[in-house]
Amino acid sequence: MTADAVTMDKIVSLARRRGFVFPSSEIYGGLGSAYDYGHYGVLAKNNVKARWLEAMTQERDDIVALDSAIILNPRVWEASGHVAGFTDPLVDCRTCKLRFRADDLENAQCGRKPSKHPGETDECNLTEPRRFNLMFETHLGPMHETADKVYLRPETAQGIFVNFKNVLQLARRTPPFGIAQIGKSFRNEITPGNFLFRTREFEQMEMEYFVPPDEADRWYAYWVEERLGWYTRYGIRPGHLRVREHDADELSHYSKATSDIEYLFPIGWSELEGIANRGDFDLTQHSEHSGTKLEYVGPDGERYTPHVIEPAGGVDRALLAFLVDAYDEEVVAERERVVLRLHPRIAPVKAAVLPLIARDEQMVSRARSLYEDLRRRHVVEYDDGGAIGRRYRRQDEIGTPFAFTIDEQTPVDDTVTVRDRDSLAQERLPIGSVGAWLEDALERPWQPPKDDA
Ligand code: GAP
């Protein structure tokens, strides 16, 4: 019997217990909403990024990769509109000294009476809203003068736009073509929170797709479907995803149209990724501010400023969605089991190799040699610590899809058991075929075993 019992607290607790994610600088009391990734978190996050880059570049001919600097010439952010407009309205409460986003008070709690929203009690004493720029400032060099002020990038996208000409010339592309980038972004969010959902330092995976202007609407619709398909391909249940088109008054300053792919997080339906039709805003702005014309000139002399379709997702937020969607609790033989039913290509560890009895030399030597063979191609774990049931339980909680157990029968007939994380089915395999079996199992189409409700 399974139940969709996931809550954000359970995810936070599992992530910590199993070493996926820890609060950052914890021994100094932490730093509000900053997190560090442990071993399994790094592996799973790397898998999310690898699947994205694979889908964007390896599986297509029209998109190339880029890794631009985090600190760019500050004029980039003047041209992009971030210096003037990347702001949130902020209010302070003079009574409880807390700070809130003025446009999100209905989701905030009053500092004195948490059942109320800020401004709802007689004690609340809110200031007038002020615009607060979300970009982190720093200085180049030692002088800390205004002239040296630079910003940590609040999105990876602008590093792509300012490289448009390089890629056009050097990668010899013609529209439609795209540039994909994964990297850290920084926003001084007024109200970060909900674990990895909103932090001040996070990773983005963004792709800017440059198209002839009259094809923009078609490619916008195309990329909404493509990105939706990517999440379901890697195991998010379709019923937990929806597309929400922005109303005109919600659109960012650069956007002609935006659709959010929303996921049903434990905090409710929330943005997972945005797909925007940015028109020619960015290339035109950077052409004007830099004096370098960013346009496409065809072989017959036709010239135009391409329009841009941008699928922009968050790595950490995507990982959170994969964890939430995979989390399951069930009762097996009267014992509760917590299991992460992650897609095998997202799971941090692909298989565990477990000698049934850690003191049995024959079992151990066969298990070690199987492990040494498998680890050449995949992230696999060798575990001989404790009762077999506890070892299975540990692998279930980190989402390892397969476990190979070397038992009494192995020295007799050279077979091992393979246990399937989701069905708990066990079968025997010749030890010599385990490598090929695993290769095949990781390639097989995979369906989430949980109800899509
Ligand atoms: N270039 C467009 C852009 O940056 P965005 O909607 O502001 O658009 C894209 O960000 C994605 O980045 C979001 O859908 C979300 O997944 C992720 N993201 C944005 N702010 C974040 C934050 N403070 N913490 C974690 N992820 C964030």
PDB file of C-alpha atoms in Angstrom, residues 206-405:
ATOM      1  CA  GLU A 206      18.920  28.392 -19.252  1.00  0.00           C
ATOM      2  CA  MET A 207      18.796  28.163 -23.010  1.00  0.00           C
ATOM      3  CA  GLU A 208      18.342  31.103 -25.347  1.00  0.00           C
ATOM      4  CA  TYR A 209      16.909  30.016 -28.698  1.00  0.00           C
ATOM      5  CA  PHE A 210      17.395  32.587 -31.479  1.00  0.00           C
ATOM      6  CA  VAL A 211      14.748  32.440 -34.203  1.00  0.00           C
ATOM      7  CA  PRO A 212      13.560  34.435 -37.235  1.00  0.00           C
ATOM      8  CA  PRO A 213      10.972  36.932 -35.856  1.00  0.00           C
ATOM      9  CA  ASP A 214       8.046  35.412 -37.758  1.00  0.00           C
ATOM     10  CA  GLU A 215       8.752  31.980 -36.218  1.00  0.00           C
ATOM     11  CA  ALA A 216       8.784  33.118 -32.578  1.00  0.00           C
ATOM     12  CA  ASP A 217       5.233  32.069 -31.663  1.00  0.00           C
ATOM     13  CA  ARG A 218       5.740  28.590 -33.087  1.00  0.00           C
ATOM     14  CA  TRP A 219       9.011  28.016 -31.239  1.00  0.00           C
ATOM     15  CA  TYR A 220       7.571  29.363 -28.010  1.00  0.00           C
ATOM     16  CA  ALA A 221       4.807  26.718 -28.118  1.00  0.00           C
ATOM     17  CA  TYR A 222       7.373  24.095 -29.121  1.00  0.00           C
ATOM     18  CA  TRP A 223       9.665  24.788 -26.155  1.00  0.00           C
ATOM     19  CA  VAL A 224       6.823  24.696 -23.624  1.00  0.00           C
ATOM     20  CA  GLU A 225       6.012  21.158 -24.811  1.00  0.00           C
ATOM     21  CA  GLU A 226       9.663  20.089 -25.007  1.00  0.00           C
ATOM     22  CA  ARG A 227      10.406  21.163 -21.461  1.00  0.00           C
ATOM     23  CA  LEU A 228       7.242  19.614 -20.088  1.00  0.00           C
ATOM     24  CA  GLY A 229       8.276  16.373 -21.819  1.00  0.00           C
ATOM     25  CA  TRP A 230      11.742  16.523 -20.239  1.00  0.00           C
ATOM     26  CA  TYR A 231      10.320  16.476 -16.707  1.00  0.00           C
ATOM     27  CA  THR A 232       7.996  13.552 -17.433  1.00  0.00           C
ATOM     28  CA  ARG A 233      10.743  11.687 -19.277  1.00  0.00           C
ATOM     29  CA  TYR A 234      12.761  11.709 -16.060  1.00  0.00           C
ATOM     30  CA  GLY A 235       9.967  10.538 -13.866  1.00  0.00           C
ATOM     31  CA  ILE A 236       7.824  13.459 -12.722  1.00  0.00           C
ATOM     32  CA  ARG A 237       4.219  12.350 -12.808  1.00  0.00           C
ATOM     33  CA  PRO A 238       2.258  14.275 -15.482  1.00  0.00           C
ATOM     34  CA  GLY A 239      -0.575  14.931 -13.028  1.00  0.00           C
ATOM     35  CA  HIS A 240       1.859  16.912 -10.874  1.00  0.00           C
ATOM     36  CA  LEU A 241       2.783  19.278 -13.690  1.00  0.00           C
ATOM     37  CA  ARG A 242       0.785  22.032 -15.345  1.00  0.00           C
ATOM     38  CA  VAL A 243       1.426  24.987 -17.611  1.00  0.00           C
ATOM     39  CA  ARG A 244       0.282  28.433 -16.522  1.00  0.00           C
ATOM     40  CA  GLU A 245       0.399  31.317 -18.964  1.00  0.00           C
ATOM     41  CA  HIS A 246       1.240  34.698 -17.407  1.00  0.00           C
ATOM     42  CA  ASP A 247      -1.371  37.445 -17.507  1.00  0.00           C
ATOM     43  CA  ALA A 248      -0.252  40.651 -19.240  1.00  0.00           C
ATOM     44  CA  ASP A 249       0.270  42.441 -15.901  1.00  0.00           C
ATOM     45  CA  GLU A 250       2.609  39.681 -14.637  1.00  0.00           C
ATOM     46  CA  LEU A 251       5.016  39.755 -17.578  1.00  0.00           C
ATOM     47  CA  SER A 252       8.645  40.755 -16.986  1.00  0.00           C
ATOM     48  CA  HIS A 253       9.820  43.932 -18.693  1.00  0.00           C
ATOM     49  CA  TYR A 254      11.462  41.931 -21.497  1.00  0.00           C
ATOM     50  CA  SER A 255       8.726  39.409 -22.137  1.00  0.00           C
ATOM     51  CA  LYS A 256       6.070  39.266 -24.863  1.00  0.00           C
ATOM     52  CA  ALA A 257       4.677  36.036 -23.418  1.00  0.00           C
ATOM     53  CA  THR A 258       5.678  33.677 -20.601  1.00  0.00           C
ATOM     54  CA  SER A 259       4.414  30.296 -19.498  1.00  0.00           C
ATOM     55  CA  ASP A 260       5.419  28.728 -16.210  1.00  0.00           C
ATOM     56  CA  ILE A 261       5.712  24.994 -15.891  1.00  0.00           C
ATOM     57  CA  GLU A 262       4.356  24.544 -12.385  1.00  0.00           C
ATOM     58  CA  TYR A 263       4.869  21.566 -10.116  1.00  0.00           C
ATOM     59  CA  LEU A 264       2.634  20.491  -7.263  1.00  0.00           C
ATOM     60  CA  PHE A 265       5.182  21.043  -4.477  1.00  0.00           C
ATOM     61  CA  PRO A 266       4.101  20.374  -0.871  1.00  0.00           C
ATOM     62  CA  ILE A 267       3.677  24.190  -0.643  1.00  0.00           C
ATOM     63  CA  GLY A 268       1.144  24.034  -3.509  1.00  0.00           C
ATOM     64  CA  TRP A 269       1.417  24.650  -7.258  1.00  0.00           C
ATOM     65  CA  SER A 270       4.568  26.708  -7.819  1.00  0.00           C
ATOM     66  CA  GLU A 271       6.893  27.678 -10.643  1.00  0.00           C
ATOM     67  CA  LEU A 272       9.401  25.045 -11.660  1.00  0.00           C
ATOM     68  CA  GLU A 273      10.575  26.628 -14.893  1.00  0.00           C
ATOM     69  CA  GLY A 274       9.589  29.583 -17.050  1.00  0.00           C
ATOM     70  CA  ILE A 275       9.478  29.656 -20.841  1.00  0.00           C
ATOM     71  CA  ALA A 276       9.530  33.200 -22.195  1.00  0.00           C
ATOM     72  CA  ASN A 277       9.215  34.799 -25.588  1.00  0.00           C
ATOM     73  CA  ARG A 278      11.719  37.627 -25.048  1.00  0.00           C
ATOM     74  CA  GLY A 279      11.237  39.080 -28.551  1.00  0.00           C
ATOM     75  CA  ASP A 280      14.248  41.118 -29.710  1.00  0.00           C
ATOM     76  CA  PHE A 281      14.536  42.983 -26.393  1.00  0.00           C
ATOM     77  CA  ASP A 282      17.922  41.671 -25.270  1.00  0.00           C
ATOM     78  CA  LEU A 283      19.822  41.742 -28.544  1.00  0.00           C
ATOM     79  CA  THR A 284      18.479  45.225 -29.315  1.00  0.00           C
ATOM     80  CA  GLN A 285      19.402  46.545 -25.865  1.00  0.00           C
ATOM     81  CA  HIS A 286      22.929  45.113 -26.016  1.00  0.00           C
ATOM     82  CA  SER A 287      23.391  46.387 -29.574  1.00  0.00           C
ATOM     83  CA  GLU A 288      22.433  49.895 -28.463  1.00  0.00           C
ATOM     84  CA  HIS A 289      24.459  49.923 -25.228  1.00  0.00           C
ATOM     85  CA  SER A 290      27.595  48.218 -26.546  1.00  0.00           C
ATOM     86  CA  GLY A 291      27.668  49.677 -30.046  1.00  0.00           C
ATOM     87  CA  THR A 292      28.154  46.141 -31.446  1.00  0.00           C
ATOM     88  CA  LYS A 293      25.365  45.165 -33.782  1.00  0.00           C
ATOM     89  CA  LEU A 294      23.892  41.853 -32.677  1.00  0.00           C
ATOM     90  CA  GLU A 295      21.985  40.670 -35.711  1.00  0.00           C
ATOM     91  CA  TYR A 296      21.925  37.880 -38.225  1.00  0.00           C
ATOM     92  CA  VAL A 297      23.074  38.579 -41.770  1.00  0.00           C
ATOM     93  CA  GLY A 298      22.141  35.834 -44.230  1.00  0.00           C
ATOM     94  CA  PRO A 299      24.136  34.690 -47.267  1.00  0.00           C
ATOM     95  CA  ASP A 300      21.917  36.828 -49.549  1.00  0.00           C
ATOM     96  CA  GLY A 301      22.384  39.918 -47.428  1.00  0.00           C
ATOM     97  CA  GLU A 302      19.065  39.676 -45.557  1.00  0.00           C
ATOM     98  CA  ARG A 303      19.496  40.942 -42.018  1.00  0.00           C
ATOM     99  CA  TYR A 304      17.358  40.870 -38.891  1.00  0.00           C
ATOM    100  CA  THR A 305      17.575  40.833 -35.118  1.00  0.00           C
ATOM    101  CA  PRO A 306      16.534  37.330 -34.060  1.00  0.00           C
ATOM    102  CA  HIS A 307      13.804  36.901 -31.490  1.00  0.00           C
ATOM    103  CA  VAL A 308      14.554  34.796 -28.444  1.00  0.00           C
ATOM    104  CA  ILE A 309      12.660  31.944 -26.824  1.00  0.00           C
ATOM    105  CA  GLU A 310      14.020  31.133 -23.388  1.00  0.00           C
ATOM    106  CA  PRO A 311      13.367  28.014 -21.315  1.00  0.00           C
ATOM    107  CA  ALA A 312      14.802  28.954 -17.891  1.00  0.00           C
ATOM    108  CA  GLY A 313      14.853  26.388 -15.105  1.00  0.00           C
ATOM    109  CA  GLY A 314      16.451  26.055 -11.703  1.00  0.00           C
ATOM    110  CA  VAL A 315      18.719  23.093 -10.978  1.00  0.00           C
ATOM    111  CA  ASP A 316      18.046  23.092  -7.231  1.00  0.00           C
ATOM    112  CA  ARG A 317      14.317  23.579  -7.738  1.00  0.00           C
ATOM    113  CA  ALA A 318      14.211  20.761 -10.291  1.00  0.00           C
ATOM    114  CA  LEU A 319      16.107  18.480  -7.904  1.00  0.00           C
ATOM    115  CA  LEU A 320      13.624  19.367  -5.163  1.00  0.00           C
ATOM    116  CA  ALA A 321      10.752  18.419  -7.488  1.00  0.00           C
ATOM    117  CA  PHE A 322      12.434  15.106  -8.383  1.00  0.00           C
ATOM    118  CA  LEU A 323      12.928  14.311  -4.685  1.00  0.00           C
ATOM    119  CA  VAL A 324       9.374  15.274  -3.742  1.00  0.00           C
ATOM    120  CA  ASP A 325       7.849  13.293  -6.592  1.00  0.00           C
ATOM    121  CA  ALA A 326       9.976  10.248  -5.791  1.00  0.00           C
ATOM    122  CA  TYR A 327       9.389  10.194  -2.023  1.00  0.00           C
ATOM    123  CA  ASP A 328       7.256   7.298  -0.895  1.00  0.00           C
ATOM    124  CA  GLU A 329       6.383   5.463   2.286  1.00  0.00           C
ATOM    125  CA  GLU A 330       4.909   2.003   2.377  1.00  0.00           C
ATOM    126  CA  VAL A 331       4.413  -0.844   4.784  1.00  0.00           C
ATOM    127  CA  VAL A 332       6.182  -4.040   3.765  1.00  0.00           C
ATOM    128  CA  ALA A 333       5.882  -7.124   5.964  1.00  0.00           C
ATOM    129  CA  GLU A 334       4.537  -4.897   8.743  1.00  0.00           C
ATOM    130  CA  ARG A 335       7.534  -2.576   8.599  1.00  0.00           C
ATOM    131  CA  GLU A 336       7.502   0.939   7.229  1.00  0.00           C
ATOM    132  CA  ARG A 337       9.837   1.582   4.358  1.00  0.00           C
ATOM    133  CA  VAL A 338      10.830   5.023   3.046  1.00  0.00           C
ATOM    134  CA  VAL A 339      11.910   4.907  -0.564  1.00  0.00           C
ATOM    135  CA  LEU A 340      12.960   7.446  -3.173  1.00  0.00           C
ATOM    136  CA  ARG A 341      11.522   6.150  -6.430  1.00  0.00           C
ATOM    137  CA  LEU A 342      13.870   8.244  -8.531  1.00  0.00           C
ATOM    138  CA  HIS A 343      14.297   7.678 -12.241  1.00  0.00           C
ATOM    139  CA  PRO A 344      17.400   5.470 -12.555  1.00  0.00           C
ATOM    140  CA  ARG A 345      19.159   8.162 -14.605  1.00  0.00           C
ATOM    141  CA  ILE A 346      18.555  10.765 -11.864  1.00  0.00           C
ATOM    142  CA  ALA A 347      19.313   8.437  -8.928  1.00  0.00           C
ATOM    143  CA  PRO A 348      22.697   9.252  -7.351  1.00  0.00           C
ATOM    144  CA  VAL A 349      23.792   5.618  -7.073  1.00  0.00           C
ATOM    145  CA  LYS A 350      22.812   3.132  -9.762  1.00  0.00           C
ATOM    146  CA  ALA A 351      23.384  -0.126  -7.897  1.00  0.00           C
ATOM    147  CA  ALA A 352      24.573  -1.522  -4.596  1.00  0.00           C
ATOM    148  CA  VAL A 353      26.748  -4.589  -4.240  1.00  0.00           C
ATOM    149  CA  LEU A 354      26.079  -6.370  -0.963  1.00  0.00           C
ATOM    150  CA  PRO A 355      27.825  -9.464   0.391  1.00  0.00           C
ATOM    151  CA  LEU A 356      25.240 -11.169   2.602  1.00  0.00           C
ATOM    152  CA  ILE A 357      27.786 -12.076   5.278  1.00  0.00           C
ATOM    153  CA  ALA A 358      30.638  -9.618   5.702  1.00  0.00           C
ATOM    154  CA  ARG A 359      32.931 -12.201   7.340  1.00  0.00           C
ATOM    155  CA  ASP A 360      32.553 -14.776   4.593  1.00  0.00           C
ATOM    156  CA  GLU A 361      35.714 -14.540   2.492  1.00  0.00           C
ATOM    157  CA  GLN A 362      34.259 -16.206  -0.576  1.00  0.00           C
ATOM    158  CA  MET A 363      31.255 -13.886  -0.617  1.00  0.00           C
ATOM    159  CA  VAL A 364      33.413 -10.831   0.017  1.00  0.00           C
ATOM    160  CA  SER A 365      35.944 -11.577  -2.703  1.00  0.00           C
ATOM    161  CA  ARG A 366      33.199 -12.173  -5.287  1.00  0.00           C
ATOM    162  CA  ALA A 367      31.333  -9.068  -4.171  1.00  0.00           C
ATOM    163  CA  ARG A 368      34.505  -6.949  -4.339  1.00  0.00           C
ATOM    164  CA  SER A 369      35.356  -8.119  -7.818  1.00  0.00           C
ATOM    165  CA  LEU A 370      31.787  -7.471  -9.055  1.00  0.00           C
ATOM    166  CA  TYR A 371      31.960  -4.016  -7.486  1.00  0.00           C
ATOM    167  CA  GLU A 372      35.343  -3.231  -9.074  1.00  0.00           C
ATOM    168  CA  ASP A 373      33.940  -4.270 -12.444  1.00  0.00           C
ATOM    169  CA  LEU A 374      30.705  -2.221 -12.223  1.00  0.00           C
ATOM    170  CA  ARG A 375      32.320   0.947 -10.817  1.00  0.00           C
ATOM    171  CA  ARG A 376      34.346   1.394 -14.005  1.00  0.00           C
ATOM    172  CA  ARG A 377      31.141   2.458 -15.777  1.00  0.00           C
ATOM    173  CA  HIS A 378      28.668   3.534 -13.100  1.00  0.00           C
ATOM    174  CA  VAL A 379      28.366   5.043  -9.651  1.00  0.00           C
ATOM    175  CA  VAL A 380      27.854   1.923  -7.547  1.00  0.00           C
ATOM    176  CA  GLU A 381      28.254   1.317  -3.831  1.00  0.00           C
ATOM    177  CA  TYR A 382      29.770  -1.548  -1.902  1.00  0.00           C
ATOM    178  CA  ASP A 383      28.209  -2.025   1.505  1.00  0.00           C
ATOM    179  CA  ASP A 384      28.971  -4.787   3.981  1.00  0.00           C
ATOM    180  CA  GLY A 385      27.939  -2.946   7.154  1.00  0.00           C
ATOM    181  CA  GLY A 386      25.109  -4.356   9.284  1.00  0.00           C
ATOM    182  CA  ALA A 387      22.124  -6.582   8.662  1.00  0.00           C
ATOM    183  CA  ILE A 388      21.054  -6.956   5.028  1.00  0.00           C
ATOM    184  CA  GLY A 389      17.632  -5.443   5.785  1.00  0.00           C
ATOM    185  CA  ARG A 390      19.266  -2.254   7.070  1.00  0.00           C
ATOM    186  CA  ARG A 391      21.486  -2.055   4.041  1.00  0.00           C
ATOM    187  CA  TYR A 392      18.493  -2.372   1.694  1.00  0.00           C
ATOM    188  CA  ARG A 393      16.714   0.292   3.698  1.00  0.00           C
ATOM    189  CA  ARG A 394      19.633   2.665   3.347  1.00  0.00           C
ATOM    190  CA  GLN A 395      19.793   2.148  -0.413  1.00  0.00           C
ATOM    191  CA  ASP A 396      15.995   2.628  -0.679  1.00  0.00           C
ATOM    192  CA  GLU A 397      16.283   5.978   1.065  1.00  0.00           C
ATOM    193  CA  ILE A 398      18.919   7.247  -1.351  1.00  0.00           C
ATOM    194  CA  GLY A 399      16.949   5.871  -4.300  1.00  0.00           C
ATOM    195  CA  THR A 400      19.341   3.170  -5.554  1.00  0.00           C
ATOM    196  CA  PRO A 401      17.286   1.302  -8.172  1.00  0.00           C
ATOM    197  CA  PHE A 402      19.089  -2.067  -8.008  1.00  0.00           C
ATOM    198  CA  ALA A 403      20.906  -4.115  -5.381  1.00  0.00           C
ATOM    199  CA  PHE A 404      23.025  -7.174  -6.169  1.00  0.00           C
ATOM    200  CA  THR A 405      23.399  -9.534  -3.245  1.00  0.00           C
TER     201      THR A 405
END
